[in-house]
XYZ file of C-alpha atoms in Angstrom:
722
model
C 195.997 -115.294 31.375
C 197.973 -112.310 32.527
C 200.542 -113.433 29.299
C 197.574 -113.302 26.726
C 196.180 -110.144 28.366
C 199.777 -108.947 27.303
C 200.323 -110.018 24.039
C 197.143 -108.061 22.935
C 198.152 -105.239 24.576
C 201.617 -105.431 22.654
C 200.417 -105.894 19.041
C 196.825 -103.830 19.974
C 196.883 -101.201 17.548
C 196.105 -97.407 19.002
C 193.360 -95.768 16.732
C 190.106 -98.833 17.940
C 192.362 -98.119 21.390
C 191.663 -94.400 20.778
C 188.255 -94.463 19.598
C 187.117 -96.442 21.850
C 188.467 -94.077 24.679
C 187.007 -91.275 23.394
C 183.239 -92.848 23.298
C 183.989 -94.154 27.394
C 184.705 -90.189 27.905
C 181.932 -88.894 25.328
C 179.137 -90.932 28.002
C 180.802 -89.621 31.003
C 181.102 -86.449 30.024
C 177.238 -86.526 29.670
C 177.196 -88.135 33.381
C 179.295 -84.921 34.980
C 176.203 -82.699 34.176
C 173.959 -84.672 36.528
C 176.372 -84.756 39.244
C 174.617 -82.385 42.362
C 177.063 -81.346 44.983
C 174.280 -81.546 48.271
C 175.643 -78.556 50.531
C 172.833 -78.817 53.641
C 174.049 -80.945 56.576
C 171.123 -83.435 56.355
C 172.634 -84.965 53.729
C 174.965 -86.813 56.181
C 172.669 -88.164 57.997
C 171.498 -91.812 57.686
C 167.531 -92.549 55.428
C 166.654 -95.378 57.014
C 167.879 -94.597 60.727
C 164.117 -94.088 63.047
C 165.568 -91.283 64.970
C 166.133 -89.258 61.214
C 162.690 -90.009 60.521
C 161.435 -88.709 63.778
C 163.162 -85.289 63.265
C 162.055 -84.722 59.642
C 158.033 -86.281 61.363
C 158.339 -83.147 63.925
C 160.057 -80.702 61.235
C 157.029 -81.145 59.888
C 154.500 -80.638 61.571
C 156.186 -78.170 63.816
C 157.655 -76.410 60.845
C 161.075 -76.768 62.251
C 162.301 -75.456 58.410
C 166.382 -74.381 57.612
C 166.586 -70.782 58.995
C 168.614 -67.850 58.608
C 169.114 -66.093 61.996
C 169.796 -63.325 61.704
C 171.185 -60.852 64.903
C 170.975 -56.925 64.870
C 173.631 -55.996 67.812
C 173.934 -51.484 68.671
C 175.139 -49.857 70.767
C 171.202 -48.652 72.233
C 167.665 -50.098 72.315
C 165.818 -51.484 69.662
C 162.093 -49.606 71.175
C 161.385 -46.673 69.695
C 164.806 -46.216 68.202
C 165.002 -44.459 64.186
C 166.566 -48.474 63.172
C 163.425 -49.797 64.950
C 161.086 -48.227 62.127
C 163.841 -48.679 59.305
C 163.595 -52.019 60.234
C 160.556 -51.954 58.887
C 162.080 -51.188 55.248
C 165.038 -53.433 56.070
C 162.400 -56.721 56.228
C 160.019 -55.369 53.043
C 162.915 -55.471 51.458
C 163.582 -59.032 52.423
C 160.671 -59.902 50.784
C 161.190 -58.992 47.685
C 164.160 -61.146 47.161
C 163.354 -63.594 44.778
C 162.907 -67.360 47.400
C 162.398 -65.589 50.517
C 158.704 -67.367 52.563
C 158.649 -65.614 55.593
C 160.902 -63.393 58.110
C 160.253 -64.351 62.032
C 161.040 -62.872 64.931
C 161.529 -59.739 66.508
C 159.532 -58.132 63.615
C 156.933 -60.290 63.943
C 156.610 -58.155 67.632
C 156.079 -54.796 65.120
C 153.474 -55.852 62.453
C 151.411 -59.101 64.285
C 151.512 -59.593 67.751
C 153.448 -56.934 70.194
C 156.407 -57.362 72.308
C 154.027 -57.082 75.693
C 151.661 -59.637 74.788
C 154.583 -62.591 74.096
C 155.775 -64.822 77.259
C 158.389 -63.455 79.027
C 160.589 -66.792 77.710
C 159.375 -66.036 74.547
C 160.919 -62.153 74.098
C 164.215 -63.727 75.596
C 164.636 -65.541 72.414
C 163.715 -62.158 70.456
C 165.321 -59.279 72.361
C 167.955 -59.565 74.789
C 167.819 -57.960 78.169
C 170.118 -55.109 77.457
C 167.377 -54.181 74.456
C 170.158 -53.935 72.592
C 169.975 -57.249 70.501
C 167.597 -58.633 68.772
C 166.917 -61.672 66.476
C 165.767 -61.875 62.857
C 164.459 -65.678 61.132
C 164.818 -65.610 58.039
C 162.319 -68.971 55.851
C 162.768 -70.004 51.715
C 160.456 -71.369 49.752
C 160.621 -75.149 48.892
C 161.375 -74.997 45.912
C 164.790 -72.512 46.776
C 165.967 -74.581 49.524
C 165.834 -77.474 46.366
C 167.544 -75.685 43.939
C 171.172 -74.925 44.774
C 172.456 -72.476 42.844
C 168.989 -70.668 43.298
C 169.510 -70.567 47.121
C 173.041 -69.153 46.838
C 171.951 -66.501 44.626
C 169.114 -65.986 47.377
C 171.502 -65.584 50.636
C 173.818 -63.369 48.900
C 170.468 -60.802 48.024
C 170.274 -61.452 51.575
C 174.143 -60.292 52.304
C 173.457 -57.735 50.732
C 170.388 -55.567 52.184
C 172.243 -56.502 55.793
C 174.913 -55.257 54.937
C 173.593 -51.897 53.246
C 171.565 -51.564 56.838
C 174.442 -52.202 58.813
C 175.879 -49.747 57.048
C 173.271 -46.938 56.464
C 172.805 -47.272 60.885
C 175.722 -48.105 62.682
C 174.388 -52.134 62.954
C 176.275 -54.341 63.475
C 175.435 -58.296 62.046
C 175.650 -61.753 62.282
C 174.490 -64.602 60.684
C 173.854 -68.165 62.059
C 171.763 -71.545 61.612
C 171.334 -74.119 59.552
C 171.139 -72.125 56.194
C 174.397 -70.500 56.907
C 176.211 -73.012 57.532
C 174.445 -74.792 54.350
C 176.103 -71.152 52.568
C 179.085 -71.416 53.922
C 179.532 -75.666 53.171
C 178.554 -74.469 49.386
C 181.741 -71.829 49.628
C 183.881 -74.050 50.676
C 183.410 -76.843 48.561
C 184.096 -73.648 44.903
C 186.914 -72.143 47.900
C 189.007 -75.769 48.195
C 188.784 -76.846 44.284
C 190.037 -73.709 43.380
C 192.536 -74.422 45.881
C 193.361 -78.506 45.892
C 193.100 -77.480 41.733
C 195.820 -75.079 42.428
C 198.032 -77.269 43.939
C 197.832 -80.016 41.974
C 199.210 -78.164 38.611
C 202.143 -76.909 41.734
C 203.369 -80.699 42.229
C 202.488 -82.125 39.153
C 204.776 -79.169 38.048
C 207.262 -79.071 40.312
C 207.497 -83.090 41.259
C 207.080 -84.857 38.162
C 209.212 -82.441 35.474
C 212.045 -82.403 38.399
C 211.667 -86.224 38.388
C 209.696 -87.876 35.130
C 211.641 -85.956 32.043
C 209.851 -87.356 29.405
C 207.284 -85.502 27.885
C 205.051 -88.638 26.606
C 205.154 -90.384 30.033
C 204.214 -87.249 30.882
C 201.648 -86.892 28.977
C 200.530 -90.197 29.136
C 200.373 -90.348 33.172
C 198.367 -87.149 33.102
C 196.345 -88.850 30.240
C 195.593 -92.086 32.349
C 195.301 -89.333 35.077
C 192.456 -86.959 33.498
C 190.137 -90.389 31.955
C 189.629 -92.083 35.790
C 188.433 -89.045 36.978
C 186.296 -87.972 34.957
C 185.147 -91.639 34.212
C 184.616 -92.061 38.538
C 182.477 -88.298 37.837
C 180.767 -89.463 35.276
C 179.738 -93.091 37.258
C 179.231 -90.313 40.227
C 176.303 -88.778 37.446
C 175.128 -91.575 36.382
C 174.155 -93.691 39.739
C 172.926 -89.847 41.216
C 175.754 -90.604 44.569
C 174.910 -88.369 47.246
C 178.417 -85.755 47.245
C 179.091 -83.170 49.329
C 181.436 -81.085 50.950
C 184.150 -83.418 51.643
C 183.916 -84.907 48.330
C 185.918 -81.755 47.038
C 188.850 -84.385 48.287
C 187.527 -86.338 45.863
C 189.745 -85.010 42.507
C 192.538 -84.805 45.029
C 192.352 -88.112 45.780
C 191.742 -89.223 42.368
C 194.293 -87.267 40.620
C 196.822 -88.284 43.042
C 196.508 -92.406 43.220
C 197.078 -92.640 39.664
C 200.375 -90.577 39.225
C 200.878 -93.434 42.154
C 200.330 -96.405 40.044
C 201.552 -95.537 36.685
C 205.141 -94.160 38.044
C 205.755 -97.554 38.606
C 205.738 -98.605 35.311
C 207.769 -95.328 34.585
C 210.781 -96.497 37.312
C 210.362 -99.692 35.738
C 210.672 -98.833 32.522
C 213.666 -96.359 33.689
C 215.838 -100.065 35.237
C 215.516 -102.411 32.897
C 216.398 -99.523 29.813
C 219.494 -98.967 31.810
C 220.179 -103.048 30.537
C 218.058 -103.089 27.821
C 218.342 -99.821 25.777
C 216.062 -101.157 23.873
C 212.776 -98.734 25.251
C 209.936 -100.866 23.450
C 211.732 -104.227 25.001
C 211.351 -102.098 27.954
C 207.909 -100.831 27.978
C 207.194 -104.814 27.777
C 209.229 -106.136 30.573
C 207.374 -102.533 33.207
C 204.311 -103.778 31.997
C 205.095 -107.559 32.693
C 206.508 -106.853 35.624
C 204.265 -104.501 36.904
C 200.873 -106.523 36.625
C 200.988 -109.107 39.233
C 201.101 -106.035 41.884
C 199.826 -103.640 41.206
C 196.321 -105.752 39.898
C 197.177 -107.184 43.893
C 197.692 -103.661 44.859
C 194.800 -101.911 43.580
C 192.659 -104.821 44.398
C 192.883 -104.076 48.121
C 193.246 -100.689 47.585
C 188.949 -100.976 46.182
C 188.300 -102.609 48.557
C 189.584 -100.484 50.955
C 187.476 -97.393 49.463
C 184.519 -99.474 48.698
C 184.367 -100.310 52.429
C 183.807 -96.709 52.744
C 180.378 -97.946 52.231
C 179.426 -99.151 55.283
C 179.770 -96.358 56.755
C 175.919 -94.076 57.466
C 176.466 -91.485 55.805
C 175.533 -90.948 52.697
C 178.654 -88.782 51.027
C 181.174 -90.919 52.801
C 179.644 -93.740 51.286
C 179.530 -92.473 47.562
C 183.452 -90.991 48.538
C 184.889 -95.059 48.846
C 182.083 -96.027 45.968
C 183.902 -93.272 43.714
C 186.936 -93.328 44.787
C 186.699 -97.413 44.341
C 185.658 -96.682 40.618
C 188.295 -94.680 39.633
C 190.899 -97.320 40.560
C 189.459 -99.657 38.356
C 189.727 -97.506 35.476
C 192.794 -96.133 36.165
C 194.318 -99.940 35.972
C 192.606 -100.878 32.660
C 193.854 -96.965 31.679
C 197.381 -97.652 32.614
C 197.617 -100.484 30.305
C 194.952 -100.068 27.371
C 195.916 -96.494 27.076
C 199.276 -96.093 28.768
C 200.462 -99.689 27.503
C 199.077 -99.932 23.902
C 199.582 -96.326 23.229
C 203.390 -96.290 24.219
C 204.388 -100.173 23.328
C 203.161 -97.744 19.783
C 205.168 -94.764 20.081
C 208.696 -97.177 21.306
C 208.390 -100.250 18.796
C 209.392 -97.538 15.895
C 212.104 -95.873 17.905
C 215.687 -95.336 18.278
C 217.979 -96.487 21.607
C 217.684 -94.844 24.583
C 221.461 -93.426 26.239
C 220.810 -95.139 29.610
C 219.812 -92.642 33.160
C 219.882 -92.800 36.020
C 216.936 -93.289 37.595
C 215.418 -90.977 40.291
C 217.350 -90.404 44.159
C 219.518 -93.752 43.074
C 221.902 -93.417 45.145
C 221.299 -91.381 48.231
C 218.509 -94.618 48.157
C 221.144 -96.575 47.265
C 223.305 -95.564 51.073
C 219.411 -96.195 52.480
C 219.698 -99.402 52.222
C 222.630 -100.348 52.911
C 222.333 -98.667 56.164
C 219.096 -99.833 57.321
C 220.996 -103.961 56.699
C 224.257 -102.316 58.673
C 221.434 -101.246 61.877
C 218.337 -104.266 61.588
C 218.896 -104.793 65.169
C 219.196 -101.216 66.331
C 216.597 -100.584 63.996
C 213.907 -103.293 64.667
C 214.290 -102.699 68.838
C 213.979 -99.163 68.370
C 210.483 -99.993 65.567
C 209.558 -102.458 68.635
C 209.741 -99.970 71.583
C 208.161 -96.952 69.153
C 204.593 -99.121 67.966
C 203.870 -100.127 71.482
C 204.502 -96.501 73.076
C 201.900 -95.658 70.207
C 199.649 -98.710 71.435
C 199.420 -96.817 74.301
C 198.567 -93.715 73.065
C 196.229 -95.554 70.669
C 193.830 -96.690 73.659
C 193.475 -93.046 74.850
C 191.961 -92.009 72.301
C 188.298 -91.188 72.274
C 185.833 -90.102 69.997
C 184.634 -86.360 69.875
C 183.200 -84.129 67.237
C 181.683 -80.993 66.562
C 180.189 -80.058 63.949
C 179.717 -77.045 64.597
C 183.049 -76.063 64.618
C 184.438 -77.214 61.527
C 185.409 -73.839 60.585
C 187.612 -71.478 61.082
C 187.388 -68.818 64.368
C 187.263 -65.682 61.728
C 184.021 -67.372 59.198
C 181.210 -65.963 59.245
C 179.546 -68.634 60.511
C 181.401 -69.160 63.496
C 181.241 -65.519 64.561
C 178.066 -65.260 64.308
C 177.211 -69.126 66.726
C 179.465 -67.201 68.826
C 178.297 -64.506 68.976
C 174.484 -65.198 69.661
C 176.040 -68.182 72.276
C 177.321 -64.804 74.221
C 174.382 -62.494 73.169
C 171.438 -65.344 73.879
C 171.044 -68.865 74.677
C 172.556 -69.774 71.242
C 171.764 -72.193 68.615
C 173.162 -75.786 69.610
C 168.927 -76.843 70.336
C 167.496 -80.293 70.775
C 163.962 -80.791 70.909
C 161.087 -83.608 71.506
C 157.407 -84.043 71.434
C 154.740 -85.227 74.318
C 151.342 -86.725 71.830
C 148.522 -87.100 74.057
C 146.163 -90.679 73.082
C 143.124 -88.600 73.824
C 140.438 -87.394 71.544
C 139.806 -84.716 72.462
C 143.252 -81.381 73.214
C 145.588 -82.082 75.319
C 145.577 -79.466 77.132
C 142.743 -80.609 78.379
C 144.409 -83.522 79.882
C 145.246 -83.174 83.693
C 147.984 -86.101 83.058
C 149.268 -84.775 79.922
C 150.210 -81.214 81.621
C 151.868 -82.896 84.722
C 154.110 -84.393 82.484
C 154.913 -81.640 80.476
C 156.293 -79.796 84.002
C 158.232 -83.250 84.833
C 160.469 -82.764 82.021
C 160.890 -79.356 81.625
C 161.786 -79.343 85.754
C 163.688 -82.275 85.115
C 166.345 -79.600 82.285
C 165.696 -76.578 83.634
C 167.707 -78.038 86.379
C 170.766 -79.552 84.627
C 174.031 -77.283 83.701
C 174.503 -77.556 80.482
C 170.776 -75.600 80.012
C 170.492 -72.902 79.434
C 166.795 -72.257 77.784
C 163.760 -74.484 77.839
C 160.534 -73.220 75.888
C 157.276 -74.992 75.755
C 153.525 -74.588 76.190
C 153.759 -74.218 80.056
C 155.105 -71.020 79.175
C 152.367 -69.804 77.260
C 149.993 -70.432 79.739
C 151.515 -68.854 83.083
C 152.118 -65.662 81.115
C 148.568 -65.266 79.323
C 146.713 -65.391 82.649
C 149.318 -63.524 84.045
C 148.867 -60.676 81.814
C 145.622 -60.421 81.311
C 144.791 -60.416 85.502
C 141.594 -62.786 85.212
C 141.752 -66.519 86.671
C 140.401 -68.124 84.083
C 141.691 -67.668 80.167
C 140.068 -68.688 76.801
C 142.200 -71.686 75.051
C 141.788 -71.191 71.788
C 143.678 -68.142 72.592
C 145.976 -70.134 74.042
C 145.947 -72.813 71.242
C 146.421 -70.161 68.834
C 149.229 -68.385 70.469
C 151.065 -71.981 70.604
C 150.298 -72.990 66.994
C 151.707 -69.819 65.715
C 155.377 -69.989 67.264
C 154.983 -74.162 66.482
C 154.798 -75.288 69.531
C 151.238 -77.408 69.069
C 150.559 -78.894 65.874
C 147.385 -78.621 64.387
C 145.507 -82.065 64.748
C 146.666 -80.126 69.450
C 147.382 -83.404 69.856
C 151.639 -83.062 70.006
C 153.031 -80.495 72.182
C 157.100 -79.575 70.858
C 159.622 -79.141 73.970
C 162.797 -77.182 72.863
C 166.266 -77.124 74.738
C 168.420 -74.795 73.859
C 172.054 -75.767 75.428
C 175.537 -74.783 76.282
C 178.425 -74.834 73.690
C 178.539 -78.899 73.103
C 180.859 -81.943 71.134
C 179.629 -84.636 69.665
C 180.908 -86.909 73.334
C 179.023 -84.006 75.422
C 175.689 -84.754 73.888
C 175.463 -88.612 73.184
C 176.321 -88.098 77.346
C 173.063 -86.373 77.565
C 170.896 -88.775 75.737
C 172.424 -90.789 78.248
C 171.189 -89.497 80.876
C 167.853 -88.252 79.602
C 167.039 -91.728 77.869
C 167.784 -93.067 82.085
C 165.395 -90.651 83.792
C 162.663 -91.541 81.285
C 162.597 -94.648 81.936
C 162.431 -94.395 85.957
C 159.484 -92.295 85.056
C 155.740 -93.641 85.058
C 154.303 -91.179 82.410
C 151.341 -92.224 80.600
C 151.576 -89.931 76.902
C 153.994 -90.863 74.388
C 157.349 -89.028 74.916
C 159.965 -89.046 71.484
C 164.106 -89.031 71.397
C 165.414 -86.521 71.287
C 165.081 -84.552 67.713
C 168.489 -82.301 67.079
C 170.427 -81.573 63.850
C 173.627 -82.002 66.563
C 172.582 -84.827 68.315
C 172.269 -87.048 64.057
C 175.780 -85.730 63.444
C 176.839 -86.578 67.016
C 175.702 -90.077 66.685
C 176.324 -90.786 63.576
C 179.618 -89.716 64.058
C 180.230 -92.467 67.185
C 178.530 -94.942 64.549
C 180.957 -93.938 60.925
C 183.575 -94.239 63.373
C 182.047 -98.082 64.492
C 181.747 -99.608 61.008
C 184.635 -97.895 60.489
C 186.655 -99.678 62.709
C 185.390 -102.615 61.240
C 185.149 -102.119 57.504
C 189.619 -102.181 58.785
C 189.373 -105.306 60.067
C 188.233 -105.859 57.069
C 191.137 -104.320 55.411
C 193.067 -106.706 57.427
C 191.393 -110.429 56.437
C 191.301 -108.983 52.628
C 195.255 -108.550 52.678
C 196.820 -110.910 54.677
C 194.137 -113.966 52.614
C 195.967 -111.843 48.986
C 199.391 -112.600 50.468
C 198.353 -116.442 51.142
C 197.104 -116.453 48.007
C 200.146 -115.606 45.342
C 202.870 -116.576 48.547
C 201.134 -119.282 49.930
C 203.206 -118.023 53.096
C 201.627 -117.209 56.364
C 204.452 -115.675 57.638
C 204.719 -113.661 55.357
C 200.887 -112.644 55.719
C 201.543 -111.460 58.545
C 204.319 -109.807 57.802
C 202.681 -107.581 55.389
C 199.270 -107.110 58.229
C 201.902 -105.611 60.310
C 203.502 -103.614 57.561
C 200.759 -101.394 57.253
C 198.173 -101.637 60.423
C 201.707 -99.842 62.053
C 201.768 -96.744 60.344
C 198.855 -95.913 61.323
C 199.771 -97.242 65.041
C 201.881 -93.936 64.654
C 200.260 -91.920 63.138
C 196.525 -92.073 65.263
C 199.088 -91.499 67.989
C 200.372 -88.475 66.940
C 197.607 -87.845 65.986
C 196.702 -88.719 70.182
C 198.888 -86.979 71.624
C 198.998 -83.714 69.627
C 194.635 -83.344 70.794
C 193.113 -85.126 67.889
C 190.175 -87.738 68.667
C 188.474 -89.905 66.762
C 186.124 -87.707 64.697
C 184.141 -88.021 61.278
C 187.464 -86.896 59.141
C 190.200 -89.486 61.292
C 187.199 -92.962 61.099
C 187.491 -92.401 57.080
C 191.283 -92.533 57.306
C 190.938 -95.636 59.253
C 188.595 -97.226 57.074
C 190.425 -96.531 53.563
C 193.855 -95.848 53.871
C 194.983 -99.215 54.523
C 194.102 -99.815 50.813
C 196.945 -97.348 50.383
C 199.813 -98.074 51.896
C 199.244 -101.631 51.219
C 199.611 -101.609 47.787
C 203.822 -100.320 48.144
C 203.897 -103.170 50.996
C 202.685 -105.843 47.080
C 206.153 -103.641 45.595
C 208.521 -104.858 48.602
C 207.297 -108.693 49.106
C 205.971 -109.455 45.360
C 209.511 -108.193 43.824
C 211.918 -108.851 46.743
C 210.994 -112.096 48.147
C 212.012 -114.698 48.330
C 215.617 -113.856 48.423
C 218.636 -116.115 49.553
C 221.416 -114.600 49.285
C 221.703 -110.622 51.480
C 222.950 -109.072 47.990
C 220.278 -110.534 46.109
C 217.568 -107.986 48.033
C 219.675 -105.441 48.185
C 219.469 -105.215 44.246
C 215.746 -105.942 43.918
C 215.077 -103.584 46.939
C 216.821 -101.278 44.415
C 215.216 -101.813 41.218
C 211.569 -100.476 43.292
C 213.531 -98.409 45.789
C 213.021 -94.979 43.487
C 208.836 -95.802 42.523
C 208.272 -96.474 46.153
C 209.796 -93.372 47.514
C 208.319 -90.861 44.434
C 205.078 -92.299 44.815
C 205.068 -91.761 48.579
C 205.931 -88.335 48.647
C 203.581 -87.893 45.876
C 200.902 -88.898 47.884
C 201.690 -87.701 51.088
C 202.280 -84.531 49.138
C 199.195 -84.543 47.551
C 196.799 -85.688 50.654
C 198.975 -82.719 52.427
C 196.645 -80.300 50.553
C 193.931 -81.458 51.734
C 195.450 -78.966 55.241
C 194.791 -76.267 53.063
C 190.633 -76.753 53.332
C 188.295 -75.098 56.079
C 186.457 -77.582 56.323
C 188.272 -79.724 59.401
C 187.121 -83.212 58.621
C 188.763 -82.453 54.387
C 191.846 -81.368 57.088
C 191.787 -84.038 58.800
C 191.941 -86.696 56.473
C 194.704 -84.621 54.653
C 196.502 -84.565 57.444
C 196.146 -88.489 58.942
C 196.961 -89.792 55.199
C 199.358 -88.303 55.093
C 201.171 -88.831 58.196
C 200.235 -93.344 57.548
C 201.757 -93.119 54.084
C 204.638 -91.341 54.978
C 205.436 -93.601 58.222
C 204.336 -96.720 55.479
C 207.173 -95.277 53.714
C 209.740 -95.401 55.867
C 208.318 -99.369 57.296
C 208.562 -100.229 53.799
C 211.744 -99.024 52.665
C 214.060 -99.433 55.696
C 212.182 -102.505 58.252
C 210.031 -104.734 56.006
C 213.071 -106.348 53.873
C 214.467 -106.797 56.853
C 212.379 -108.833 58.315
C 211.033 -110.825 54.848
C 211.897 -114.330 55.627
C 215.102 -116.472 52.942
C 214.156 -118.856 50.261
C 214.653 -122.475 51.955
C 217.925 -124.432 49.300
C 219.958 -126.646 50.008
C 222.661 -125.697 50.257
C 223.869 -122.390 50.941
C 228.266 -121.008 49.177
C 229.236 -117.694 49.973
C 228.100 -115.668 47.210
C 230.137 -112.891 46.630
C 229.607 -109.436 47.958
C 228.296 -106.669 45.561
C 227.674 -103.248 45.665
C 224.913 -100.867 45.090
């Protein structure tokens, strides 16, 4: 079957093939215009998770809309000041911005409910004790929230008005909240795409132009990479795949993997060219010898990314599916586009002069030295791997979705300032629902349950503030200095503050936490559930609800799924080698060659203080399919061998290609460090380390443990020099 396909490639005319690819590109380009990038943190949540749906329902019932939290701070008290009077003009100007739905917080005390009539706890959420800092909350309408470009324009307009107000009134302002977080996501995507594009251009210029000096090959390789990228993005548009901030790294992954695949064809062509002197015959030989390694390596790489679909997060799942499509397109393009085009180009060309392959002699000395120091190298590898296992065992799950940006980011600065001045933005909610026919407030058991829950949270050291319907009743009776107060008035105030739903059956309890990581949030939830299980409450109590908690649960579930996916990848690689070579020992070596680099990289990650976060877990799922590709080239092209010089000679045929592709992958994934988005930076750093260690293992150690060919009689062969 393979020979039949190759014969079609050799004889195929390039014009019909080019027309087919142009049609495919046109269809893909139409799909690209359908691509949408989600900049909401909620885009990462599992839409099928019951707790996520419960949060969305509470968001609807209690108006927990995404908001922009604005902190305005000055040196003197706000009440009665000139800045307070100018604040009303600022509110009017903000309302004129297209898309603004409402402005709550301290400005409402100037026009609706006076500050003195609010409960003490509610006042503490709007103005600090020194009265030098106030809080505003800005929301946008649903149409603006759904239209990302429109939302960006709205937030830019808000930022412009705030900057003008701060300059005129000598006021400092900070922003935080979900809208500020989403705003930063959008800016990070644009910024990362620019940085990655410049980084890739520099990589191609420095790496390829100094190594691959044949312009026709550079053009063909760039064409394959571009076709793979456009086709994959077109698939994303037609299938409606969910793309988010982490998806900004997808173009880098696709282009680097494409260049790595086609580089194997180039170096094999160069190697055969030294012997054949005929570029056309060398091209045929390159396509033939690389068909099996590229095909099976592509299969395992595709599987490595497809298993990201196990992730409960839609953007991560789409990340894997998108790159998997790109790898499949790249393999087809490498043979049907690059193969057909170059075969046609070289068919009538003159013989080429023999040239040394890139870094041939340094790699020859490296291979020869590894064979000479076989036992010390294997012993050292065994000791390092055992030590790495110890460090990897200490690797713990943790993450911090509010800490994904650098210290100088506006969202990070605003969040830290609000935590210092008020109670922070790390909130959890829960809903208590009564089944009584009348209002829940008339139920004594219901009020007692609210008091017990609020008391539990207030006694915890990691809770800074708790707000519930009880705060309104106590404050109202104190303010009016009467024994009884109209419940209708109480309900109106509670509804206005989004603490009581319209049916007056459910009330919202809000809990403000100290800055916490994902692991601490999950422990907080575990302790709460343990306490709740010991109570004999009559009324329904919802799970703890909050965006940061949902993200913590998502990160934990994602890490568990990626570990399962990693095990599946191991099984696939083992089965593939067994199928191709029918050798269990050889398949076991292939697994070792790709597990050991992962252990080394994650051990270093633990030593430098890393955790099993969202970005790190993605690496565990996807990188195995990438690093197994070079192992396939070593195993399928150098094993079995009969004599030592045969193994050395075969290794030299692929050492240059493996080294260049590994170097390109390391540099390409290291571009992730240019991102200000922590998951991309972690993904890039860990992937680069794993690929680098995999290159060391494949070039230095893997040939030393490959099995010899079994023969009846072995005669001493003459030594060859490389």
